[in-house]
Coordinates of C-alpha atoms and ligand atoms in Angstrom, one line a residue:
X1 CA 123.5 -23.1 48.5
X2 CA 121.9 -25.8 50.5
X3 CA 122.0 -29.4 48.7
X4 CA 119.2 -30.3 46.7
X5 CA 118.3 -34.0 46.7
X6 CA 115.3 -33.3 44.1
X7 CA 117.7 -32.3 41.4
X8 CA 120.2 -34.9 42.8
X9 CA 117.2 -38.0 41.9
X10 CA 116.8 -36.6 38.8
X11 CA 120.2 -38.1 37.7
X12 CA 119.5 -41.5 38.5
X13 CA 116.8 -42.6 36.1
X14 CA 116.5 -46.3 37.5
X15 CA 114.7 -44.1 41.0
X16 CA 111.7 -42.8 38.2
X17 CA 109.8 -46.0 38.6
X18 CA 106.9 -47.7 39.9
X19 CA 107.3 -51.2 42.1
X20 CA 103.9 -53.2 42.8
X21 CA 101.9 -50.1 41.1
X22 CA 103.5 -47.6 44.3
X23 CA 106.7 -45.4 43.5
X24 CA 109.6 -46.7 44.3
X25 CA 111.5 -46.2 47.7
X26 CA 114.9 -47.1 47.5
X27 CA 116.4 -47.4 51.0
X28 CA 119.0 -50.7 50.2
X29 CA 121.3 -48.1 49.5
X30 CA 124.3 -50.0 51.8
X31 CA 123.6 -53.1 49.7
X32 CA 124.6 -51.0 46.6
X33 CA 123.8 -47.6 45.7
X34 CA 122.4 -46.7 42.2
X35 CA 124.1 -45.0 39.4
X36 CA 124.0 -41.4 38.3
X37 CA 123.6 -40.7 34.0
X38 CA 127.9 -40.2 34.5
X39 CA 128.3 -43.0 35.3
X40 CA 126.2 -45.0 32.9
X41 CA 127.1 -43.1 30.3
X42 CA 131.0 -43.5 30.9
X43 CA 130.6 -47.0 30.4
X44 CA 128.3 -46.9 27.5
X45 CA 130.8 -44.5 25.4
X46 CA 133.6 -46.8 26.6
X47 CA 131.9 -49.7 24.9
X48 CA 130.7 -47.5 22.1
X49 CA 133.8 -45.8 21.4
X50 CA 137.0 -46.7 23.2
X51 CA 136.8 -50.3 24.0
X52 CA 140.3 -52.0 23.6
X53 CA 142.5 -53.7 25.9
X54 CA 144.8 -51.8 28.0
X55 CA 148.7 -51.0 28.6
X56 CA 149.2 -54.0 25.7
X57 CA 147.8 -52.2 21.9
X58 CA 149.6 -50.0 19.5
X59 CA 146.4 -48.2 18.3
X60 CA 144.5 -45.3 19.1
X61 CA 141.5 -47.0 20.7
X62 CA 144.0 -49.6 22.7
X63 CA 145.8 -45.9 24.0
X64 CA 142.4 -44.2 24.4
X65 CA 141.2 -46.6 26.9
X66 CA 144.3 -47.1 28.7
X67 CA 144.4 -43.0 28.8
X68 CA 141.0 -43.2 30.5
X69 CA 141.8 -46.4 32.6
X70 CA 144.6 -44.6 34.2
X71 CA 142.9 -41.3 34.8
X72 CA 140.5 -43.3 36.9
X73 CA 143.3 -44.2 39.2
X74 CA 143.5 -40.7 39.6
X75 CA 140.6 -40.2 40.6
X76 CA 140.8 -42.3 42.8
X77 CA 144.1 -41.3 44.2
X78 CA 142.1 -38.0 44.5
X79 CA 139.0 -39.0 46.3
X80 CA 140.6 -40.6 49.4
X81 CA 144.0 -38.3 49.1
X82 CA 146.1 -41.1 48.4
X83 CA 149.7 -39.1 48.3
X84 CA 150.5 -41.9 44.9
X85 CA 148.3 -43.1 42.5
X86 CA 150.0 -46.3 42.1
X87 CA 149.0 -46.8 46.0
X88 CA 145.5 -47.8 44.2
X89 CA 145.2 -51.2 43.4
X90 CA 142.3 -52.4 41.4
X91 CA 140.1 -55.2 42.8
X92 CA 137.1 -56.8 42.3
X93 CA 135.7 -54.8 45.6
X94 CA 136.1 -54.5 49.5
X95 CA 136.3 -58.2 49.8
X96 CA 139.2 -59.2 47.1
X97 CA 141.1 -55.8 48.9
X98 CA 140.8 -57.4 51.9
X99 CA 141.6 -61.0 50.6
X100 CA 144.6 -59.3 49.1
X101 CA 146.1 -57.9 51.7
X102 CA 145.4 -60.9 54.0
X103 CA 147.4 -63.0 51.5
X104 CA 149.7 -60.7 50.6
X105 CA 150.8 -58.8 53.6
X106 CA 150.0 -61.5 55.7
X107 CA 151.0 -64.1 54.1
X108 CA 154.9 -62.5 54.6
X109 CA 154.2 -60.4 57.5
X110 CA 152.1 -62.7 59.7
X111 CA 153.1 -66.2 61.4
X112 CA 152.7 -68.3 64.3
X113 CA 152.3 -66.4 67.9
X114 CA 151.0 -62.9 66.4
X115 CA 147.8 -61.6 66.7
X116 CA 145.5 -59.9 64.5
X117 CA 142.5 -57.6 65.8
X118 CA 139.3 -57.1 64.4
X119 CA 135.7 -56.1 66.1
X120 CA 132.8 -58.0 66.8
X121 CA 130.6 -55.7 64.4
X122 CA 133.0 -56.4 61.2
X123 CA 131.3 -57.9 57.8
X124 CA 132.3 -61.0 57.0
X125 CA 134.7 -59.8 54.2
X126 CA 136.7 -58.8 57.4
X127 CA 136.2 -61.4 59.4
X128 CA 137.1 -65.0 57.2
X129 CA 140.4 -63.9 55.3
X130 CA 142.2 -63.3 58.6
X131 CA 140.6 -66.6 60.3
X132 CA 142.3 -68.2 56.9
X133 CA 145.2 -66.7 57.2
X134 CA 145.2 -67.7 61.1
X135 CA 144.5 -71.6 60.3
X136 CA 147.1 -71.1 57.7
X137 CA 149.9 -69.5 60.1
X138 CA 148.8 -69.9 63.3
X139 CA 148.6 -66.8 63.9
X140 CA 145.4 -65.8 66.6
X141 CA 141.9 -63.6 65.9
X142 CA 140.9 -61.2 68.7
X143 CA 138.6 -59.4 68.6
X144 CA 137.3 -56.0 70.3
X145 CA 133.9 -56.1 72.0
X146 CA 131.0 -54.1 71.0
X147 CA 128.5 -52.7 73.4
X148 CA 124.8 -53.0 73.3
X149 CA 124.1 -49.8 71.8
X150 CA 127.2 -51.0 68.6
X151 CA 129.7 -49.4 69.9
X152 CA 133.2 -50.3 69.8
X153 CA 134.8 -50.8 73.1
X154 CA 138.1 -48.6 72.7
X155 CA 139.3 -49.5 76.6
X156 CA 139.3 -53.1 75.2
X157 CA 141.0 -52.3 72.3
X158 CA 143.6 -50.7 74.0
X159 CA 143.9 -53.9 76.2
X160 CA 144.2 -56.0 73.5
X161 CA 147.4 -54.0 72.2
X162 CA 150.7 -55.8 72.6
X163 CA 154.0 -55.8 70.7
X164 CA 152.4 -59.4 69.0
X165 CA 149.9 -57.9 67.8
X166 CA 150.6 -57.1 63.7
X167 CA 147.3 -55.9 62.4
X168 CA 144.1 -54.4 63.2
X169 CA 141.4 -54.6 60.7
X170 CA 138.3 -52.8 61.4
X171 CA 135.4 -51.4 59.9
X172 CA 134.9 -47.5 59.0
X173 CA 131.3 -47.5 59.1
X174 CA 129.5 -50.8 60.3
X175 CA 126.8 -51.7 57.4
X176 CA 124.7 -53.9 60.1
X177 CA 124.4 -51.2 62.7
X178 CA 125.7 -47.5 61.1
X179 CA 128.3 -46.8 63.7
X180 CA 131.1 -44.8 62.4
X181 CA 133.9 -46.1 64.4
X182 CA 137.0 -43.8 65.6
X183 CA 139.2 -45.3 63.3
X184 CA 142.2 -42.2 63.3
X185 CA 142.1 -43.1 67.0
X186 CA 142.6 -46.8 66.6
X187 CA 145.3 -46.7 63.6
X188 CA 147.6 -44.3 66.1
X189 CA 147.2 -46.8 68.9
X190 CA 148.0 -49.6 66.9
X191 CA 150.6 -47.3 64.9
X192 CA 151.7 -47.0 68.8
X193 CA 152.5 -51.3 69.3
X194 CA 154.2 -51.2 65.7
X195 CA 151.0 -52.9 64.2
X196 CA 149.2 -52.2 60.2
X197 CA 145.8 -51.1 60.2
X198 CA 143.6 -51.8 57.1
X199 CA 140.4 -50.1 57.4
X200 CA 137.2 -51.5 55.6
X201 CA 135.8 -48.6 53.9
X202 CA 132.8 -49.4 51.9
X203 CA 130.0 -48.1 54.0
X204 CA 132.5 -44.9 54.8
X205 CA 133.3 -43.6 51.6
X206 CA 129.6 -42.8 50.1
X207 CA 128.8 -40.6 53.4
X208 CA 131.9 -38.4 54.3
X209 CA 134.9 -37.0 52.6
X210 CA 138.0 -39.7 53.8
X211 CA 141.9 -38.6 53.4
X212 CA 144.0 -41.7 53.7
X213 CA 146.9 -39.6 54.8
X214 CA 145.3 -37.7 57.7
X215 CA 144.1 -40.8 58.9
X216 CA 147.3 -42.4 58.2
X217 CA 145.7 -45.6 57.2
X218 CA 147.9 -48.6 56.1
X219 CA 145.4 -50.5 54.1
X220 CA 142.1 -48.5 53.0
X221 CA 139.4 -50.9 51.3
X222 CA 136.2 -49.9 49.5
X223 CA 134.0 -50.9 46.5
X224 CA 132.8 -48.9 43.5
X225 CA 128.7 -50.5 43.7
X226 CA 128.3 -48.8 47.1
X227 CA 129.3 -45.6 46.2
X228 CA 127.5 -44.5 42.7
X229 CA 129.8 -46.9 40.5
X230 CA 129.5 -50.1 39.0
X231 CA 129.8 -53.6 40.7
X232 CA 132.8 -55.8 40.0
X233 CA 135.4 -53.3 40.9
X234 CA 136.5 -51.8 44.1
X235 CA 140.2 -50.9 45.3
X236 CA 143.0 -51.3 47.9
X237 CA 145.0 -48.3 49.1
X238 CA 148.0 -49.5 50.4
X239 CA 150.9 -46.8 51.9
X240 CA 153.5 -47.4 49.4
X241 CA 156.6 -48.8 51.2
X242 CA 154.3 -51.1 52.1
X243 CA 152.9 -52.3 48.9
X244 CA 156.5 -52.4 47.1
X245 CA 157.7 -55.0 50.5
X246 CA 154.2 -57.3 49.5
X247 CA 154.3 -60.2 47.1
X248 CA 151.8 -60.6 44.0
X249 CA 148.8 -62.8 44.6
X250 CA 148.5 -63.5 41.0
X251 CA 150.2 -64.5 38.7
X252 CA 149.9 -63.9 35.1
X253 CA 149.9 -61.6 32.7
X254 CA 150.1 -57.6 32.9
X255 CA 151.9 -58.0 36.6
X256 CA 155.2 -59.6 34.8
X257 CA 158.8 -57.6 34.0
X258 CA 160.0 -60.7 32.4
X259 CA 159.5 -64.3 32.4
X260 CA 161.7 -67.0 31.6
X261 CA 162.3 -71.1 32.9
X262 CA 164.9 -69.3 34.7
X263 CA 162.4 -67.3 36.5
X264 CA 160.1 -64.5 36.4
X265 CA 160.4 -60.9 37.8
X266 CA 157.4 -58.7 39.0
X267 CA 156.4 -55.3 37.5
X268 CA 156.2 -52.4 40.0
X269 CA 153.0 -51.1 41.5
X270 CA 150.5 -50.8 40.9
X271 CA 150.6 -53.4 38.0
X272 CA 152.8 -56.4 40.2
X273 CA 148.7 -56.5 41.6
X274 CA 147.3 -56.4 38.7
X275 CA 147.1 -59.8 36.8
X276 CA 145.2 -60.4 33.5
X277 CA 142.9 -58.1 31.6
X278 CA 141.3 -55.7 34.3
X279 CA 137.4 -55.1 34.6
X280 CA 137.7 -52.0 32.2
X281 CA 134.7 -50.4 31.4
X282 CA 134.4 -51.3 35.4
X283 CA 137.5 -48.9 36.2
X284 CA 136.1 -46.0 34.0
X285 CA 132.5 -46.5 35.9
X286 CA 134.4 -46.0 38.8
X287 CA 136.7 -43.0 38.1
X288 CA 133.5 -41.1 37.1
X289 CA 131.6 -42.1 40.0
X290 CA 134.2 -40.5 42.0
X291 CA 134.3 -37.5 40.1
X292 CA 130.6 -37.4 40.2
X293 CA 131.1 -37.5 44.6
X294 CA 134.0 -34.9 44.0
X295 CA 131.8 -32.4 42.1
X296 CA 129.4 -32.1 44.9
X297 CA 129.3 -30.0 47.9
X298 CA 130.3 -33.1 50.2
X299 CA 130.0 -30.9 53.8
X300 CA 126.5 -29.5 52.2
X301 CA 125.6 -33.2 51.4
X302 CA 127.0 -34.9 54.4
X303 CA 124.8 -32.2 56.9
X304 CA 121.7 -33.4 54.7
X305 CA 122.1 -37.1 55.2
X306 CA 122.8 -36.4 59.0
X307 CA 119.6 -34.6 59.4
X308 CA 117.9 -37.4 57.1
X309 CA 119.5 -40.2 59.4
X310 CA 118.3 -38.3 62.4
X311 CA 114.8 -38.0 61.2
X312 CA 114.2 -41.6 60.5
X313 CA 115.7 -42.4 64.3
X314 CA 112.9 -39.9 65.5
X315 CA 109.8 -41.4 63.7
X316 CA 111.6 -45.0 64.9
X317 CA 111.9 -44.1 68.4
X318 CA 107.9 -43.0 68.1
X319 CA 106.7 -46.2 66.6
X320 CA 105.3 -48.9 68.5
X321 CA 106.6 -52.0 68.5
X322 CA 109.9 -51.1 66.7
X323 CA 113.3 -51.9 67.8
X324 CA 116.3 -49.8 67.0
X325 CA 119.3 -51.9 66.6
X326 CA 122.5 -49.9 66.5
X327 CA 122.4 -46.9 68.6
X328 CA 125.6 -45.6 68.3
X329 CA 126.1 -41.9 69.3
X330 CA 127.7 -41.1 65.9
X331 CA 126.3 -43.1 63.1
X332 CA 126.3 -42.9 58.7
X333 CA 123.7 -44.1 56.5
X334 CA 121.8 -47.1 58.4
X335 CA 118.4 -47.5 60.1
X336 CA 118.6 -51.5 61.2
X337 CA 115.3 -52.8 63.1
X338 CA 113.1 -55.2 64.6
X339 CA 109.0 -55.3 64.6
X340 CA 107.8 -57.0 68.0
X341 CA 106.9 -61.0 66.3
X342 CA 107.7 -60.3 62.8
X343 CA 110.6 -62.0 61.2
X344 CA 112.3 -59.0 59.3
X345 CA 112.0 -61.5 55.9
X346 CA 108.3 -60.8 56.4
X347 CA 108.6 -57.3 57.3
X348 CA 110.9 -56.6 53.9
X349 CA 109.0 -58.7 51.3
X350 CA 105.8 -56.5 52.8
X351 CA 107.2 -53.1 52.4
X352 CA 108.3 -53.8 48.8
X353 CA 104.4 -54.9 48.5
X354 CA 104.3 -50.9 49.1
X355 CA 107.4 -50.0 46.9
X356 CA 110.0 -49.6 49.7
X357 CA 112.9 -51.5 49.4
X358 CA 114.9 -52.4 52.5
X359 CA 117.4 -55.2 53.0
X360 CA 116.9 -57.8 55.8
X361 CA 118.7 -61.4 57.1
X362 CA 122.1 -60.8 59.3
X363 CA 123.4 -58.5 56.6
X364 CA 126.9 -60.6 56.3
X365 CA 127.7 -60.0 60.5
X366 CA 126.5 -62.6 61.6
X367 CA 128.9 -62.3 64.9
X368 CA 127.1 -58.7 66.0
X369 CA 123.7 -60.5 65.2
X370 CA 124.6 -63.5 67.5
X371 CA 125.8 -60.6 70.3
X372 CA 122.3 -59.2 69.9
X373 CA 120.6 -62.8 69.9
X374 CA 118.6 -62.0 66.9
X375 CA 118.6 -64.0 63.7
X376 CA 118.2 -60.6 61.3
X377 CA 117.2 -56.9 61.2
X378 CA 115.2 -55.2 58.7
X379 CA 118.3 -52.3 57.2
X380 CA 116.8 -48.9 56.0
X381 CA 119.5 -47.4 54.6
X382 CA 120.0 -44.0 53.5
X383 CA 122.0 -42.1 50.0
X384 CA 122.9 -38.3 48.6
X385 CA 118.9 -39.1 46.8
X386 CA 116.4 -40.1 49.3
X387 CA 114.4 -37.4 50.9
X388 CA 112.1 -37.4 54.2
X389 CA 109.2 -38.2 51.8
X390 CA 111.4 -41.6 51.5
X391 CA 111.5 -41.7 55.0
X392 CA 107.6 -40.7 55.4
X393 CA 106.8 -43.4 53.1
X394 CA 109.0 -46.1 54.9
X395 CA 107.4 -45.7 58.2
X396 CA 103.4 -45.7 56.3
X397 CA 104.4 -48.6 55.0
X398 CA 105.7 -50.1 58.8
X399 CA 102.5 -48.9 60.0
X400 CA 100.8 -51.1 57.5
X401 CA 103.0 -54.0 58.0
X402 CA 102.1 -53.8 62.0
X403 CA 98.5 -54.3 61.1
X404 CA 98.9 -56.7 58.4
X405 CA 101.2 -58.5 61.0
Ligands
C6P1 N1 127.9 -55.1 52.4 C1 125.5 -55.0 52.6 O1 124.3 -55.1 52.2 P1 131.7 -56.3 48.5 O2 130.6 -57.3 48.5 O3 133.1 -56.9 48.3 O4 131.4 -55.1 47.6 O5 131.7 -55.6 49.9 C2 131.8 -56.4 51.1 C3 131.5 -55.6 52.3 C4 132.6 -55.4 53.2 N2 132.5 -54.6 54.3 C5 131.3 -54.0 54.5 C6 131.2 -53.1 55.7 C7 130.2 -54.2 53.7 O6 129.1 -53.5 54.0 C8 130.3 -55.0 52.6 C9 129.1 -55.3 51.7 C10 126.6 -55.3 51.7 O7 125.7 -54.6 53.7 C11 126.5 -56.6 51.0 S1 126.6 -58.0 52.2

């Protein structure tokens, strides 16, 4: 049966409103996406019902939520086909996964005279850790070039591979431009030089079905907020042998074996990660966010946002005066532009005059937006709920901006 986004918007009650007296067009869908009745009401019946602490309480609410804690892992483990679920770490979201790993894996793994890759067209989440971690070690940054349509350029890449090089970082799918990068391609030519690949995830995971094992990731890093769950959680899959060789970050309670003034030893995974009371009610918003994903017909769904994506690029590429930046040949979720003299801060705070909410400024990439020699784009960007009537009413609105401008 062909996917419905109707009946899909009818499960997110925040999209049943008016903004400035107009209905509201919600296109800041990479910023964070909204949340589906599941999803809210998981958390509200954890809180209502279930709310205890977990792994630690000798009572039926304390093993109620730590029943419901753990089933989120997997989940989890399910959604990206994680072969363990203790290979799923719980974070605060892409950027503590990332942080983690750069502290963690690089902090043992990584010293003077290596190299770690990323790409010009990486968030900032994916950029700073490793320049830390490099002013900390001395280890050295390179990075692949992009070209001018946001592409990854993979002869670089390949030129930029040497036996010193002992991890790649790069992004799934770019949240300033929409590229979907060929990431299986990268992790086996880095797989090829004996280098770890961590793959930033959280613009990937909301469009297209992702298998951690096909693609034989290393690291895979995403965040519950962009993909239907709440914010304040996210997760690190890490390939097992490699998480049990990586020290704890933290340390504290819940990630201990034992401690004494003798010294302390470290709980296995996932937990050894894992310090302190966890985000909860967070964890359960995210396991049924999943599960939500899961339940849908996700080749049906991604076909539908392709021919949504594709549609906004047409009514772009016929509008005066608009720039497309990000032209990728294969792309997920993200419409990023220009109007000839507007400053996109202008052009956003104007649509949402008309109800349409966008996201503008450098979109945390400031790199790519200094490649481009722009200051900022104006991101439409797309979920499983918007329709071409969203799309429709984004490009009114431009047209309105353009003479208002
Ligand atoms: N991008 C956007 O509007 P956190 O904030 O930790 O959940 O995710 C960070 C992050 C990392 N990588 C990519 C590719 C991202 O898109 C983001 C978050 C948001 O594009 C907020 S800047």
């Amino acid at each position: 049966m062909a996917f419905d986004p109707r009946a899909m918007r009818e499960q997110f009650p925040i999209l049943q409103q008016s903004v400035h007296g107009k209905p509201l067009v919600y296109l800041d869908n990479g910023a964070t996406t909204q949340k589906p009745n599941v999803v809210i009401e998981a958390i509200d019946n954890y809180y209502r019902n279930d709310n205890s602490n977990v792994h630690r309480g000798a009572h039926t609410l304390a093993d109620r939520a730590t029943i419901n804690f753990e089933n989120a892992r997997q989940s989890v483990q399910r959604f990206i086909n994680a072969k363990h679920s203790e290979e799923i770490i719980w974070t605060r979201g892409t950027t503590e996964s990332i942080n983690l790993v750069a502290q963690s894996f690089g902090g043992k793994f990584i010293g003077a005279g290596d190299e770690i890759i990323v790409s010009a067209m990486e968030h900032h989440a994916n950029i700073v850790p490793w320049q830390m971690l490099c002013e900390r070690t001395g280890a050295t940054l390179k990075v692949i070039p992009v070209s001018d349509a946001g592409e990854l350029d993979m002869d670089a890449f390949a030129s930029l591979l040497n036996s010193k090089v002992k991890l790649v970082s790069v992004v799934h799918v770019s949240n300033a431009l929409g590229t979907v990068n060929p990431v299986a391609d990268i992790i086996q030519q880095a797989h090829a030089v004996g280098a770890k690949v961590l793959i930033d995830g959280a613009q990937s995971v909301a469009h297209f079905n992702v298998d951690v094992q096909a693609l034989d990731a290393d690291f895979y890093a995403f965040s519950a907020h962009k993909v239907f769950g709440p914010t304040g959680i996210g997760c690190v899959y890490g390939k097992k042998a490699l998480l049990d060789d990586m020290p704890p970050v933290q340390g504290g309670g819940e990630m201990i074996e034992k401690v004494s003034f003798n010294g302390t030893t470290y709980q296995g995974l996932p937990f050894k990660f894992e310090s302190g009371t966890p985000n909860i009610a967070g964890v359960i918003g995210f396991g049924a966010a999943v599960e939500f994903v899961m339940a849908q017909d996700r080749d049906a769904v991604q076909a539908y946002e392709d021919e949504l994506l594709q549609y906004a690029h047409e009514k772009a590429e016929q509008c005066e005066g608009l720039r497309i930046i990000g032209t990728a040949r294969k792309k997920a979720g993200v419409l990023s532009f220009l109007l000839d003299g507007a400053h996109p801060a202008d052009v956003g705070m104007l649509l949402d005059q008309q109800g349409v909410a966008v996201r503008t400024g450098h979109h945390c990439a400031m790199p790519i937006m200094d490649q481009f020699q722009i200051p900022g784009t104006a991101r439409a960007s797309f979920s499983i709920y918007n329709t071409k009537a969203d799309v429709d009413a984004l490009f009114a609105a431009i047209e309105k901006v353009k003479m208002f401008l």
